CSV table of N, CA and C in Angstrom, one decimal:
chain,number,residue,atom,x,y,z
A,1,MET,N,183.3,127.1,29.7
A,1,MET,CA,184.5,126.7,30.5
A,1,MET,C,184.1,126.1,31.8
A,2,SER,N,184.7,125.0,32.2
A,2,SER,CA,184.3,124.3,33.4
A,2,SER,C,184.6,125.2,34.6
A,3,LYS,N,183.9,125.0,35.6
A,3,LYS,CA,184.0,125.7,36.9
A,3,LYS,C,185.4,125.4,37.6
A,4,LYS,N,185.8,124.1,37.5
A,4,LYS,CA,187.1,123.8,38.0
A,4,LYS,C,188.3,124.5,37.3
A,5,ILE,N,188.1,124.7,36.0
A,5,ILE,CA,189.2,125.4,35.3
A,5,ILE,C,189.2,126.8,35.7
A,6,ILE,N,188.0,127.4,35.9
A,6,ILE,CA,188.0,128.8,36.3
A,6,ILE,C,188.7,129.0,37.7
A,7,ILE,N,188.4,128.1,38.6
A,7,ILE,CA,189.0,128.1,39.9
A,7,ILE,C,190.5,128.0,39.8
A,8,CYS,N,191.0,127.0,39.0
A,8,CYS,CA,192.4,126.8,38.8
A,8,CYS,C,193.1,128.1,38.2
A,9,ALA,N,192.5,128.6,37.2
A,9,ALA,CA,193.0,129.8,36.5
A,9,ALA,C,193.1,131.0,37.5
A,10,VAL,N,192.1,131.2,38.3
A,10,VAL,CA,192.1,132.3,39.3
A,10,VAL,C,193.2,132.0,40.3
A,11,LEU,N,193.4,130.8,40.8
A,11,LEU,CA,194.4,130.5,41.7
A,11,LEU,C,195.8,130.8,41.2
A,12,VAL,N,196.1,130.4,39.9
A,12,VAL,CA,197.4,130.7,39.3
A,12,VAL,C,197.6,132.2,39.2
A,13,PHE,N,196.6,132.9,38.8
A,13,PHE,CA,196.7,134.4,38.7
A,13,PHE,C,197.0,135.0,40.1
A,14,PHE,N,196.2,134.5,41.0
A,14,PHE,CA,196.4,135.0,42.4
A,14,PHE,C,197.8,134.7,43.0
A,15,ALA,N,198.3,133.5,42.8
A,15,ALA,CA,199.6,133.1,43.3
A,15,ALA,C,200.7,134.0,42.6
A,16,LEU,N,200.6,134.2,41.3
A,16,LEU,CA,201.6,135.1,40.7
A,16,LEU,C,201.5,136.5,41.1
A,17,SER,N,200.3,137.0,41.4
A,17,SER,CA,200.2,138.4,41.7
A,17,SER,C,200.6,138.7,43.2
A,18,MET,N,200.6,137.7,44.0
A,18,MET,CA,200.9,137.8,45.4
A,18,MET,C,202.3,138.4,45.7
A,19,ASN,N,203.2,138.3,44.7
A,19,ASN,CA,204.6,138.8,44.8
A,19,ASN,C,204.6,140.3,45.0
A,20,VAL,N,203.5,141.0,44.6
A,20,VAL,CA,203.4,142.5,44.7
A,20,VAL,C,202.4,142.9,45.8
A,21,ALA,N,202.1,142.1,46.8
A,21,ALA,CA,201.1,142.4,47.8
A,21,ALA,C,201.4,143.6,48.6
A,22,LEU,N,200.4,144.4,48.8
A,22,LEU,CA,200.5,145.6,49.6
A,22,LEU,C,199.5,145.5,50.8
A,23,SER,N,199.8,146.0,51.9
A,23,SER,CA,198.8,145.9,53.0
A,23,SER,C,198.2,147.3,53.2
A,24,GLY,N,197.1,147.3,54.0
A,24,GLY,CA,196.4,148.5,54.4
A,24,GLY,C,195.5,149.1,53.2
A,25,MET,N,195.1,148.3,52.3
A,25,MET,CA,194.3,148.7,51.2
A,25,MET,C,192.9,148.8,51.6
A,26,GLU,N,192.1,149.5,50.9
A,26,GLU,CA,190.6,149.6,51.1
A,26,GLU,C,189.9,148.5,50.4
A,27,TYR,N,188.8,148.1,51.0
A,27,TYR,CA,187.9,147.1,50.4
A,27,TYR,C,187.1,147.8,49.4
A,28,PRO,N,187.1,147.4,48.2
A,28,PRO,CA,186.3,148.1,47.1
A,28,PRO,C,184.8,148.0,47.4
A,29,GLN,N,184.1,149.1,47.2
A,29,GLN,CA,182.7,149.1,47.4
A,29,GLN,C,182.0,148.2,46.5
A,30,GLU,N,182.5,148.0,45.3
A,30,GLU,CA,181.8,147.0,44.3
A,30,GLU,C,181.8,145.6,44.9
A,31,MET,N,182.8,145.3,45.7
A,31,MET,CA,182.9,143.9,46.2
A,31,MET,C,181.8,143.6,47.3
A,32,MET,N,181.2,144.7,47.8
A,32,MET,CA,180.2,144.6,48.8
A,32,MET,C,179.0,143.8,48.2
A,33,GLU,N,178.9,143.8,46.9
A,33,GLU,CA,177.8,143.1,46.2
A,33,GLU,C,178.0,141.6,46.4
A,34,VAL,N,179.2,141.2,46.6
A,34,VAL,CA,179.6,139.8,46.8
A,34,VAL,C,179.5,139.4,48.3
A,35,SER,N,180.2,140.2,49.1
A,35,SER,CA,180.3,139.9,50.6
A,35,SER,C,180.9,141.0,51.3
A,36,GLU,N,180.7,141.0,52.6
A,36,GLU,CA,181.4,141.9,53.5
A,36,GLU,C,182.9,141.4,53.5
A,37,PRO,N,183.9,142.2,53.8
A,37,PRO,CA,185.2,141.7,53.9
A,37,PRO,C,185.3,140.7,55.1
A,38,TYR,N,186.2,139.8,55.0
A,38,TYR,CA,186.4,138.8,56.1
A,38,TYR,C,186.8,139.5,57.4
A,39,PRO,N,186.2,139.3,58.5
A,39,PRO,CA,186.6,140.0,59.7
A,39,PRO,C,188.1,139.8,60.1
A,40,ASP,N,188.7,140.9,60.4
A,40,ASP,CA,190.1,141.0,60.9
A,40,ASP,C,191.1,140.5,59.8
A,41,ALA,N,190.7,140.4,58.6
A,41,ALA,CA,191.6,140.0,57.5
A,41,ALA,C,192.3,141.3,57.0
A,42,ILE,N,193.5,141.1,56.6
A,42,ILE,CA,194.3,142.2,56.0
A,42,ILE,C,194.2,142.1,54.5
A,43,ILE,N,193.8,143.2,53.9
A,43,ILE,CA,193.7,143.3,52.5
A,43,ILE,C,195.1,143.5,51.9
A,44,THR,N,195.5,142.5,51.1
A,44,THR,CA,196.8,142.5,50.5
A,44,THR,C,196.9,143.1,49.1
A,45,GLN,N,195.8,143.0,48.4
A,45,GLN,CA,195.8,143.5,47.0
A,45,GLN,C,194.4,143.7,46.5
A,46,THR,N,194.2,144.6,45.6
A,46,THR,CA,193.0,144.8,44.8
A,46,THR,C,193.5,144.9,43.3
A,47,VAL,N,192.8,144.2,42.5
A,47,VAL,CA,193.1,144.3,41.0
A,47,VAL,C,191.8,144.5,40.3
A,48,GLN,N,191.8,145.6,39.5
A,48,GLN,CA,190.6,145.9,38.8
A,48,GLN,C,191.0,146.0,37.3
A,49,VAL,N,190.4,145.1,36.5
A,49,VAL,CA,190.6,145.1,35.1
A,49,VAL,C,189.2,145.2,34.4
A,50,PRO,N,189.1,145.6,33.2
A,50,PRO,CA,187.7,145.7,32.6
A,50,PRO,C,186.9,144.4,32.9
A,51,GLY,N,185.8,144.6,33.6
A,51,GLY,CA,184.9,143.5,33.8
A,51,GLY,C,185.2,142.6,35.0
A,52,ASN,N,186.4,142.7,35.6
A,52,ASN,CA,186.8,141.8,36.7
A,52,ASN,C,187.3,142.7,37.9
A,53,LEU,N,187.0,142.2,39.1
A,53,LEU,CA,187.5,142.8,40.3
A,53,LEU,C,188.0,141.7,41.2
A,54,ILE,N,189.2,141.8,41.6
A,54,ILE,CA,189.8,140.8,42.5
A,54,ILE,C,190.4,141.4,43.7
A,55,VAL,N,190.1,140.8,44.9
A,55,VAL,CA,190.6,141.3,46.2
A,55,VAL,C,191.3,140.1,46.8
A,56,GLY,N,192.5,140.4,47.3
A,56,GLY,CA,193.2,139.4,48.1
A,56,GLY,C,193.3,139.8,49.5
A,57,MET,N,193.2,138.8,50.4
A,57,MET,CA,193.3,139.1,51.9
A,57,MET,C,194.0,138.0,52.6
A,58,GLU,N,194.5,138.2,53.8
A,58,GLU,CA,195.2,137.3,54.6
A,58,GLU,C,194.5,137.2,56.0
A,59,SER,N,194.4,136.0,56.5
A,59,SER,CA,193.8,135.9,57.8
A,59,SER,C,194.4,134.8,58.6
A,60,ALA,N,194.4,134.9,59.9
A,60,ALA,CA,195.0,133.8,60.8
A,60,ALA,C,194.0,132.7,61.0
A,61,ASP,N,192.7,132.8,60.6
A,61,ASP,CA,191.7,131.8,60.7
A,61,ASP,C,191.9,130.7,59.8
A,62,ASN,N,191.3,129.5,60.1
A,62,ASN,CA,191.5,128.3,59.3
A,62,ASN,C,190.5,128.3,58.1
A,63,LEU,N,190.8,127.5,57.1
A,63,LEU,CA,190.1,127.4,55.8
A,63,LEU,C,188.6,127.2,56.1
A,64,GLU,N,188.3,126.2,56.9
A,64,GLU,CA,186.9,125.8,57.2
A,64,GLU,C,186.0,127.0,57.7
A,65,LYS,N,186.6,127.7,58.7
A,65,LYS,CA,185.9,128.9,59.2
A,65,LYS,C,185.6,130.0,58.2
A,66,ILE,N,186.7,130.2,57.4
A,66,ILE,CA,186.5,131.3,56.3
A,66,ILE,C,185.5,130.8,55.3
A,67,LEU,N,185.6,129.5,54.9
A,67,LEU,CA,184.6,129.0,53.9
A,67,LEU,C,183.2,129.2,54.4
A,68,GLU,N,182.9,128.8,55.6
A,68,GLU,CA,181.6,128.9,56.2
A,68,GLU,C,181.1,130.4,56.2
A,69,PHE,N,182.0,131.3,56.5
A,69,PHE,CA,181.7,132.8,56.5
A,69,PHE,C,181.2,133.2,55.1
A,70,TYR,N,181.9,132.8,54.0
A,70,TYR,CA,181.6,133.2,52.7
A,70,TYR,C,180.3,132.5,52.2
A,71,LYS,N,180.1,131.2,52.6
A,71,LYS,CA,178.9,130.5,52.2
A,71,LYS,C,177.7,131.3,52.7
A,72,LYS,N,177.7,131.7,54.0
A,72,LYS,CA,176.6,132.4,54.6
A,72,LYS,C,176.5,133.8,54.0
A,73,ASN,N,177.6,134.5,53.8
A,73,ASN,CA,177.5,135.9,53.2
A,73,ASN,C,177.1,135.9,51.8
A,74,LEU,N,177.5,135.0,50.9
A,74,LEU,CA,177.0,135.0,49.6
A,74,LEU,C,175.5,134.7,49.5
A,75,ALA,N,175.1,133.7,50.3
A,75,ALA,CA,173.6,133.4,50.4
A,75,ALA,C,172.8,134.6,50.8
A,76,ALA,N,173.3,135.4,51.8
A,76,ALA,CA,172.7,136.5,52.4
A,76,ALA,C,172.6,137.7,51.3
A,77,LYS,N,173.5,137.7,50.4
A,77,LYS,CA,173.5,138.7,49.3
A,77,LYS,C,172.8,138.3,48.1
A,78,GLY,N,172.2,137.1,48.1
A,78,GLY,CA,171.4,136.6,47.0
A,78,GLY,C,172.1,135.8,46.0
A,79,TRP,N,173.3,135.3,46.3
A,79,TRP,CA,174.1,134.5,45.4
A,79,TRP,C,173.7,133.0,45.5
A,80,THR,N,173.7,132.3,44.4
A,80,THR,CA,173.5,130.8,44.5
A,80,THR,C,174.8,130.1,44.3
A,81,ILE,N,175.1,129.3,45.3
A,81,ILE,CA,176.4,128.5,45.2
A,81,ILE,C,176.3,127.4,44.1
A,82,SER,N,177.1,127.5,43.1
A,82,SER,CA,177.0,126.6,42.0
A,82,SER,C,178.1,125.5,42.0
A,83,ALA,N,179.2,125.8,42.8
A,83,ALA,CA,180.3,124.8,42.9
A,83,ALA,C,181.0,125.1,44.3
A,84,GLU,N,181.5,124.0,44.8
A,84,GLU,CA,182.3,124.1,46.1
A,84,GLU,C,183.3,123.0,46.0
A,85,THR,N,184.6,123.4,46.4
A,85,THR,CA,185.7,122.5,46.5
A,85,THR,C,186.2,122.6,47.9
A,86,LYS,N,186.6,121.4,48.5
A,86,LYS,CA,187.3,121.4,49.8
A,86,LYS,C,188.4,120.3,49.7
A,87,GLN,N,189.6,120.8,50.0
A,87,GLN,CA,190.8,120.0,50.0
A,87,GLN,C,191.6,120.3,51.3
A,88,GLN,N,192.6,119.7,51.5
A,88,GLN,CA,193.4,119.9,52.8
A,88,GLN,C,193.9,121.3,52.9
A,89,GLU,N,194.5,121.9,51.8
A,89,GLU,CA,195.1,123.2,51.9
A,89,GLU,C,194.4,124.2,50.9
A,90,HIS,N,193.2,123.9,50.4
A,90,HIS,CA,192.5,124.7,49.5
A,90,HIS,C,191.0,124.5,49.6
A,91,SER,N,190.2,125.6,49.6
A,91,SER,CA,188.8,125.5,49.5
A,91,SER,C,188.3,126.6,48.6
A,92,GLY,N,187.1,126.4,47.9
A,92,GLY,CA,186.6,127.4,47.0
A,92,GLY,C,185.2,127.3,46.8
A,93,LEU,N,184.6,128.4,46.3
A,93,LEU,CA,183.2,128.5,46.0
A,93,LEU,C,183.0,129.3,44.7
A,94,ILE,N,182.0,128.9,44.0
A,94,ILE,CA,181.6,129.8,42.8
A,94,ILE,C,180.1,130.1,43.1
A,95,GLY,N,179.8,131.4,43.1
A,95,GLY,CA,178.4,131.8,43.2
A,95,GLY,C,177.9,132.5,41.9
A,96,GLU,N,176.7,132.3,41.7
A,96,GLU,CA,176.1,132.9,40.5
A,96,GLU,C,174.9,133.8,40.9
A,97,LYS,N,174.8,135.0,40.3
A,97,LYS,CA,173.8,135.9,40.5
A,97,LYS,C,173.6,136.8,39.3
A,98,GLY,N,172.4,136.7,38.7
A,98,GLY,CA,172.2,137.5,37.4
A,98,GLY,C,173.2,137.2,36.4
A,99,SER,N,173.9,138.2,35.9
A,99,SER,CA,174.9,138.0,34.8
A,99,SER,C,176.3,137.9,35.4
A,100,ASN,N,176.5,137.7,36.7
A,100,ASN,CA,177.8,137.7,37.3
A,100,ASN,C,178.1,136.4,38.0
A,101,ASN,N,179.4,136.1,38.1
A,101,ASN,CA,180.0,135.1,38.9
A,101,ASN,C,180.8,135.7,40.1
A,102,ALA,N,180.7,135.0,41.2
A,102,ALA,CA,181.6,135.4,42.3
A,102,ALA,C,182.4,134.2,42.7
A,103,VAL,N,183.7,134.3,42.7
A,103,VAL,CA,184.6,133.2,43.0
A,103,VAL,C,185.3,133.5,44.3
A,104,VAL,N,185.3,132.5,45.2
A,104,VAL,CA,186.0,132.6,46.5
A,104,VAL,C,187.0,131.5,46.5
A,105,ASN,N,188.3,131.8,46.7
A,105,ASN,CA,189.4,130.8,46.9
A,105,ASN,C,190.1,131.1,48.2
A,106,ILE,N,190.3,130.0,48.9
A,106,ILE,CA,191.0,130.1,50.2
A,106,ILE,C,192.1,129.0,50.2
A,107,SER,N,193.3,129.4,50.5
A,107,SER,CA,194.4,128.5,50.5
A,107,SER,C,195.3,128.8,51.7
A,108,THR,N,196.1,127.8,52.1
A,108,THR,CA,197.1,128.0,53.1
A,108,THR,C,198.4,128.6,52.5
A,109,GLY,N,198.8,129.7,53.0
A,109,GLY,CA,200.0,130.3,52.5
A,109,GLY,C,201.2,129.8,53.2
A,110,GLN,N,202.4,130.2,52.7
A,110,GLN,CA,203.7,129.7,53.2
A,110,GLN,C,203.9,130.0,54.7
A,111,SER,N,203.3,131.2,55.1
A,111,SER,CA,203.4,131.6,56.5
A,111,SER,C,202.5,130.8,57.4
A,112,GLY,N,201.6,130.0,56.9
A,112,GLY,CA,200.6,129.3,57.7
A,112,GLY,C,199.3,130.0,57.8
A,113,LYS,N,199.3,131.2,57.4
A,113,LYS,CA,198.0,132.0,57.4
A,113,LYS,C,197.2,131.6,56.2
A,114,SER,N,195.9,131.9,56.2
A,114,SER,CA,195.0,131.6,55.1
A,114,SER,C,195.0,132.8,54.1
A,115,ILE,N,195.1,132.5,52.9
A,115,ILE,CA,195.1,133.5,51.8
A,115,ILE,C,193.7,133.4,51.2
A,116,ILE,N,193.0,134.5,51.2
A,116,ILE,CA,191.6,134.6,50.6
A,116,ILE,C,191.7,135.4,49.3
A,117,MET,N,191.0,134.9,48.3
A,117,MET,CA,190.9,135.6,47.0
A,117,MET,C,189.4,135.7,46.7
A,118,LEU,N,188.9,136.9,46.4
A,118,LEU,CA,187.5,137.0,45.9
A,118,LEU,C,187.6,137.6,44.5
A,119,MET,N,186.8,137.1,43.6
A,119,MET,CA,186.7,137.7,42.3
A,119,MET,C,185.3,137.9,41.9
A,120,LEU,N,185.0,139.1,41.4
A,120,LEU,CA,183.7,139.4,40.8
A,120,LEU,C,183.9,139.5,39.3
A,121,ALA,N,183.1,138.7,38.5
A,121,ALA,CA,183.3,138.8,37.0
A,121,ALA,C,182.0,138.4,36.3
A,122,PRO,N,181.9,138.9,35.1
A,122,PRO,CA,180.7,138.4,34.3
A,122,PRO,C,180.8,136.9,34.0
A,123,LYS,N,179.6,136.4,33.8
A,123,LYS,CA,179.6,134.9,33.5
A,123,LYS,C,180.2,134.7,32.1
């Protein structure tokens, strides 16, 4: 499956699931394998299904600043960036490490804040 298709599919899932966002959630320990949580971001959702872990967050910071944070954090955790997208209202990364993929999607929400989605999944 192409990396762009994976990013699009995750974005659609994330957008649909945002209707049930909750605040004040804990950052899952398993996601620390991917990255530290984004500083001062509010965790809006965590979704865990067999083999996949998804965390949604919201931040007042801009897309570029958030993207740079994740590029540095993934590299520090041993991930290889295999794809990167940058558009006006969306940025994303795919990292590979061992038998796993890490997907980072950042978009501008309706409120003007940045919506961050992290996914840890098998390749």
